[in-house]
Amino acid sequence: MLSADILLVLPLLIPVFSASIAVLFYKSNVAQRWTGVVGAIALCIAGILLFMEVRESGILVTYLGNWPAPFGITLVADHLAATMLVLTGILTLAVAVYSLGAVGEREEHFGYYPLTHVMVMGVCGSFLTGDLFNLFVWFEVMLIASFVLLVLGGRKIQLDGAFKYVLMNVVASTILLAGVSILYGITGSLNMADIAHRIHDIGEPGLVTVIAILFIIAFGMKAALFPLFFWLPASYHVPNIAVSAIFAGLLTKVGAYVMIRVFTLIFTEDIAWTHEIILWLSVLTMFIGVLGAVSQFEWRKILSIHIISQIGYMTLGLALYTPMALAGAVLYVAHNIIIKANLFLAAGIGHHLMGSYELKKLGGLYKYFPIFAAFNLLSAFSLAGVPPLWGFWAKFTVIFSAFQAERWIPAAFAIFVGLLTLYSMMKIWMYAFWKKHPEGDVPEHIQKKKVPLTMMIPVAALTLMTIAIGLFAEPVIEIAMTAAEELLEPERYIHAVLEAAP
Amino acid sequence: MEPLLAVVAGILFAIAAYLLTRRSIVKMVIGLVVLGNAANLTLFTMGGLTRGASAIIPYPETAPVGDYANPLPQALVLTAIVIGFGMLAFALVLAYRSWQELDTLDPDGMRVAEPIATEEDK
C-alpha cells in the first residue's frame, strides 16, 4: 500500500503530469486524446485509493517539504475531501471519453487537453489544501485554465460570456485575498487548522464576523449564490458542451465545498448570525435560480441556470448546521457533480443529432433514439429528486433536516423548488423528446444518425451510477453522515493537522 | 505607518469600486488592477511593518538577529502580484479581442450571450 504522503500528492501530480505530456505532444491530437483518458483513469484510481485509506485510518495529513504545521503548507484529506476527489476523478474520466467524440480539432489544436488537466489540478488542490493562501493559489490555477477553456475557439458569444465570467471571478478572488489577509493579520497564521485553533481566543468576535461576511461574498460569487450569480447564466452555455459539462460539474461545487469547509471549521463562533444569512441567501438562490431556468427555451441555458438553484440546497444544508443537514449537503454536492455534468453531456448528444440547442427547433428524439431518451429522462428525474434515484436521497435529507430544525419556510421553499425543477426538466423532455419535430417528421438524415459510442458510454455510465446509488443508498448515506460528523467536530481536523506534525 | 497604509488601501478599494461600475470594459479592467493592488496592500499591511530592517538572516547565524521584518507577507504579496499580473494580461487580451469581435466597449452593448428577448420569443 502507498503511504499517506504519496496518496495525498498523487491527485495533484497526475494532472500536472498528464498536462505536461499533452503539451509535449502538442502536434498530435491522437496522443493528447489518449493522454486525457489514461490520465483520468489514473486520477480515478488515485482518488479511490485515497478514499479507501481515509475510510480506514481517518483524516490524512501530509506536510509539504516536511515543514511542520502551521509553518509549511499542509495537504489534508478527510471524508468530504476524499469523496470529492473520487467524484472529480469519475467526472474527469467521463468527460475525457466524451471529448473523444465531442471536441473538434480546432479546439484540440488550441490546447483543450492540457488546459483541462490544469483545471482539474486546480480543483483537486482546492479540495486538498489545508492552507488559506494556498487555497487562493489553487483557485487561480483553476480560474486561469477555465478562462482559456471558455474562450477556446474564440467565437463572438464566447468572448462576450467570458468577459463577464473573468471580471466577476477576478473580483471574487481579490475579495478572498483581502479576507485571507485580514484573517492573517488577526490570527498570525494561514493554516486553516491553526486559525480555527486560535480564532476563539482572540476576543474580537465582531471583526471575525466581518471577515466571515467577506468569505461569504468571495465564495458566494464562486458558488453562484444569490445575489452574486449573474456571471453564470452569461457564460456557462457559451463554450463547447464538454467544457460546459466539466464546469457545471466541478467549478461551482468547489465554491460550495470551500464554503462548507470554512463555515464548519473557522467561522463557527457566531452561528446565529452568519449561518442565518447563509440560510436566507440559500432560499433566495434556490427560488430565483429555478425561476430563471423555467423561463428559458435553450437546453443548455435551462441546465446552467439550474446550477444556481441546486447550489441553494447545498448551502441550505450547511446553514441548518445539524449532522443530518450537513450530510444532506455533502450528498447534494456529490450528486450534483455527477448528474449536472451528465445532463450537459446528454444535451451535447441532442445537439449532435439535431444540430440545435433551441428547444423550439427540436423534437421527436424519443421516437428515433429511445435509449438515449431513457438515459436523459432518468438523469433529469434524479436531478428533480424523484425516488428511488440518488437525487431523491440528497433532496430528502436536506428537506427532512429543515423540518427537524423546525425551519418551515425554507423547507416549504425547498419542496416547491423541487416541483419547479421537475417542471423545467419536463419542459426539456416535452420539447426535445416528445413533441413532433417542427418540420413534421424528423428529417431523414437525422433518423439515420447514430449516437457515437464515445458520447453514449459516459452518459449511460453516469446515469447507471445514479440509479445504483439510489437503489443501494445505505452505504453512501453512511459515508455522508461520517463526513458530516467530522465537519461538526473540527477538533478532529485541528488535532490531525497540528498534533501529528513531524 | 500601518493606519496610513490602511487608509490608502481603503481609498484604493473605493477607486476600484468606482471604476468597476463604469460603462467601459477598459475602465473596468483598470478597476481590476486597482482592486488587486488594494488587496495586495492590505495583505502587506496586515502582516505588520518593520522600518529599516530586512528579512535576511546574516551569515553565519542560523536565526534572525535583532530587528527583522516579517518575511511571510513579502512572499505572499510577491505571489499575489505575479498571479494578478497573469490575470491582468489575460483580461487585457480578452478586452481587446472582445472589442475586435463585438465592436463595442460598452458592456450594455455586449448581448450576444444573453440576447434581449424579442416579441417572437414570447
XYZ file of N, CA and C in Angstrom, chain A residues 208-310:
309
model
N -14.183 39.095 13.484
C -14.239 37.769 12.865
C -15.496 37.641 11.997
N -16.610 38.209 12.502
C -17.843 38.126 11.721
C -17.728 38.926 10.426
N -17.061 40.081 10.499
C -16.852 40.871 9.278
C -16.069 40.051 8.246
N -15.018 39.373 8.728
C -14.227 38.541 7.813
C -15.096 37.419 7.250
N -15.963 36.880 8.124
C -16.852 35.807 7.657
C -17.713 36.301 6.505
N -18.184 37.548 6.606
C -19.013 38.092 5.530
C -18.184 38.241 4.253
N -16.922 38.680 4.395
C -16.049 38.765 3.211
C -15.940 37.396 2.536
N -15.820 36.349 3.367
C -15.710 34.997 2.806
C -17.020 34.564 2.148
N -18.152 34.956 2.762
C -19.434 34.606 2.135
C -19.505 35.245 0.753
N -19.064 36.512 0.661
C -19.128 37.197 -0.633
C -18.202 36.505 -1.642
N -16.961 36.253 -1.220
C -15.989 35.678 -2.158
C -16.426 34.287 -2.616
N -16.767 33.409 -1.667
C -17.141 32.048 -2.045
C -18.531 32.030 -2.662
N -19.387 32.976 -2.239
C -20.714 33.060 -2.827
C -20.641 33.384 -4.307
N -19.685 34.246 -4.681
C -19.502 34.545 -6.106
C -19.037 33.310 -6.858
N -18.113 32.548 -6.257
C -17.620 31.335 -6.925
C -18.726 30.303 -7.042
N -19.549 30.200 -5.986
C -20.561 29.157 -5.973
C -21.837 29.609 -6.665
N -21.903 30.887 -7.054
C -23.112 31.431 -7.693
C -24.291 31.492 -6.737
N -24.066 32.084 -5.566
C -25.162 32.321 -4.622
C -25.890 33.605 -5.016
N -27.173 33.671 -4.670
C -27.891 34.937 -4.808
C -27.248 35.955 -3.876
N -27.053 37.197 -4.201
C -27.306 37.854 -5.485
C -26.042 38.009 -6.328
N -25.140 37.016 -6.255
C -23.830 37.165 -6.896
C -23.665 36.200 -8.058
N -24.777 35.721 -8.628
C -24.663 34.640 -9.609
C -24.690 35.117 -11.061
N -24.724 36.426 -11.303
C -25.065 36.869 -12.657
C -24.052 36.489 -13.723
N -22.843 36.134 -13.300
C -21.857 35.720 -14.303
C -22.198 34.344 -14.875
N -22.947 33.548 -14.105
C -23.133 32.149 -14.529
C -24.064 32.009 -15.730
N -25.265 32.624 -15.705
C -26.116 32.500 -16.899
C -25.497 33.144 -18.129
N -24.523 34.044 -17.926
C -23.898 34.701 -19.071
C -22.842 33.838 -19.719
N -22.301 32.872 -18.983
C -21.102 32.233 -19.518
C -21.186 30.716 -19.681
N -21.994 30.013 -18.881
C -21.855 28.560 -18.886
C -22.344 27.900 -20.165
N -23.141 28.586 -20.949
C -23.642 27.935 -22.155
C -22.801 28.274 -23.385
N -21.732 29.090 -23.234
C -21.023 29.528 -24.444
C -19.938 28.573 -24.945
N -19.213 27.817 -24.076
C -18.123 27.004 -24.647
C -18.635 25.696 -25.246
N -17.689 24.876 -25.712
C -18.005 23.528 -26.171
C -18.731 22.772 -25.064
N -19.642 21.872 -25.446
C -20.503 21.245 -24.446
C -19.692 20.414 -23.439
N -18.576 19.833 -23.871
C -17.759 19.067 -22.923
C -17.192 19.996 -21.860
N -16.787 21.202 -22.273
C -16.271 22.183 -21.312
C -17.396 22.617 -20.372
N -18.567 22.891 -20.937
C -19.720 23.252 -20.101
C -19.956 22.190 -19.043
N -19.885 20.920 -19.464
C -20.186 19.829 -18.538
C -19.208 19.811 -17.379
N -17.919 19.967 -17.687
C -16.938 19.862 -16.593
C -17.006 21.112 -15.715
N -17.328 22.266 -16.306
C -17.543 23.478 -15.495
C -18.720 23.253 -14.551
N -19.838 22.808 -15.149
C -21.066 22.661 -14.372
C -20.862 21.655 -13.257
N -20.076 20.592 -13.556
C -19.870 19.579 -12.536
C -18.960 20.049 -11.429
N -17.897 20.775 -11.764
C -16.861 20.987 -10.761
C -16.763 22.403 -10.198
N -16.817 23.434 -11.037
C -16.350 24.745 -10.559
C -17.216 25.333 -9.445
N -18.535 25.417 -9.661
C -19.347 25.999 -8.598
C -19.327 25.120 -7.357
N -19.151 23.801 -7.585
C -19.124 22.905 -6.428
C -17.883 23.143 -5.587
N -16.784 23.560 -6.216
C -15.613 23.915 -5.420
C -15.969 25.074 -4.488
N -16.732 26.047 -5.009
C -17.182 27.154 -4.168
C -18.010 26.646 -2.996
N -18.961 25.744 -3.287
C -19.806 25.204 -2.226
C -18.959 24.420 -1.224
N -17.982 23.661 -1.748
C -17.130 22.853 -0.866
C -16.339 23.725 0.106
N -15.662 24.777 -0.427
C -14.849 25.600 0.478
C -15.741 26.342 1.460
N -16.953 26.674 1.038
C -17.876 27.323 1.954
C -18.187 26.378 3.119
N -18.509 25.112 2.781
C -18.769 24.136 3.842
C -17.539 24.010 4.735
N -16.369 23.989 4.117
C -15.136 23.819 4.881
C -14.921 24.962 5.875
N -14.908 26.224 5.406
C -14.550 27.300 6.332
C -15.685 27.605 7.310
N -16.939 27.365 6.910
C -18.014 27.704 7.839
C -18.333 26.562 8.803
N -17.605 25.438 8.706
C -17.693 24.467 9.782
C -16.416 24.469 10.605
N -15.321 24.939 9.996
C -14.037 24.847 10.682
C -13.678 26.165 11.368
N -13.764 27.266 10.632
C -13.208 28.523 11.144
C -14.285 29.433 11.735
N -15.313 29.731 10.931
C -16.296 30.720 11.394
C -17.470 30.034 12.082
N -17.214 29.546 13.288
C -18.281 28.847 13.994
C -18.668 29.591 15.263
N -18.123 30.778 15.427
C -18.347 31.474 16.695
C -19.759 32.042 16.772
N -20.170 32.720 15.699
C -21.433 33.455 15.734
C -22.415 32.817 14.757
N -22.735 31.558 15.004
C -23.546 30.809 14.048
C -24.915 31.447 13.848
N -25.477 31.981 14.919
C -26.814 32.564 14.819
C -26.850 33.688 13.794
N -25.733 34.344 13.569
C -25.675 35.469 12.636
C -25.226 35.027 11.248
N -24.034 34.398 11.147
C -23.503 34.072 9.816
C -24.337 32.997 9.126
N -24.687 31.942 9.855
C -25.401 30.851 9.201
C -26.842 31.236 8.877
N -27.381 32.204 9.656
C -28.720 32.698 9.337
C -28.688 33.433 7.989
N -27.631 34.227 7.778
C -27.501 34.915 6.483
C -27.418 33.883 5.358
N -26.569 32.864 5.564
C -26.425 31.840 4.522
C -27.764 31.157 4.268
N -28.539 30.943 5.347
C -29.828 30.263 5.201
C -30.742 31.021 4.246
N -30.902 32.326 4.486
C -31.856 33.070 3.655
C -31.309 33.297 2.264
N -29.979 33.452 2.163
C -29.389 33.535 0.815
C -29.667 32.248 0.043
N -29.588 31.107 0.742
C -29.827 29.828 0.061
C -31.255 29.746 -0.443
N -32.200 30.175 0.403
C -33.596 30.095 -0.003
C -33.816 30.935 -1.261
N -33.275 32.162 -1.249
C -33.441 33.028 -2.418
C -32.738 32.445 -3.639
N -31.536 31.853 -3.396
C -30.779 31.268 -4.503
C -31.576 30.160 -5.178
N -32.132 29.268 -4.338
C -32.929 28.154 -4.869
C -34.065 28.668 -5.729
N -34.803 29.622 -5.149
C -36.045 30.038 -5.759
C -35.787 30.817 -7.050
N -34.889 31.802 -6.969
C -34.657 32.638 -8.150
C -33.961 31.831 -9.246
N -33.067 30.920 -8.831
C -32.403 30.075 -9.819
C -33.410 29.262 -10.622
N -34.359 28.664 -9.931
C -35.292 27.789 -10.643
C -36.250 28.607 -11.509
N -36.614 29.802 -11.028
C -37.483 30.651 -11.864
C -36.771 31.020 -13.154
N -35.467 31.361 -13.033
C -34.684 31.684 -14.228
C -34.665 30.523 -15.199
N -34.516 29.301 -14.646
C -34.437 28.121 -15.511
C -35.768 27.868 -16.206
N -36.848 28.032 -15.474
C -38.171 27.755 -16.051
C -38.453 28.666 -17.237
N -37.916 29.903 -17.181
C -38.265 30.873 -18.220
C -37.456 30.696 -19.506
N -36.502 29.773 -19.515
C -35.621 29.668 -20.684
C -36.150 28.677 -21.724
N -35.705 28.873 -22.959
C -36.068 27.940 -24.027
C -34.843 27.380 -24.721
N -33.712 27.414 -24.052
C -32.491 26.891 -24.642
C -31.989 25.802 -23.717
N -31.730 24.642 -24.289
C -31.412 23.459 -23.489
C -30.294 23.739 -22.477
N -29.158 24.257 -22.989
C -28.024 24.479 -22.093
C -28.310 25.555 -21.065
N -29.084 26.571 -21.459
C -29.360 27.651 -20.505
C -30.240 27.161 -19.369
N -31.223 26.322 -19.685
C -32.056 25.764 -18.616
C -31.164 25.038 -17.619
N -30.262 24.197 -18.163
C -29.398 23.419 -17.276
C -28.471 24.316 -16.476
N -27.876 25.338 -17.139
C -26.867 26.119 -16.417
C -27.513 27.004 -15.364
N -28.681 27.571 -15.647
C -29.301 28.397 -14.617
C -29.789 27.518 -13.464
N -30.070 26.261 -13.775
C -30.440 25.326 -12.726
C -29.345 25.110 -11.703
N -28.089 25.233 -12.156
C -26.984 25.039 -11.214
C -27.174 25.955 -10.010
N -27.589 27.207 -10.288
C -27.749 28.184 -9.217
C -28.720 27.645 -8.181
N -29.863 27.156 -8.688
C -30.880 26.676 -7.774
C -30.368 25.496 -6.939
N -29.567 24.620 -7.577
C -29.049 23.464 -6.836
C -28.065 23.883 -5.759
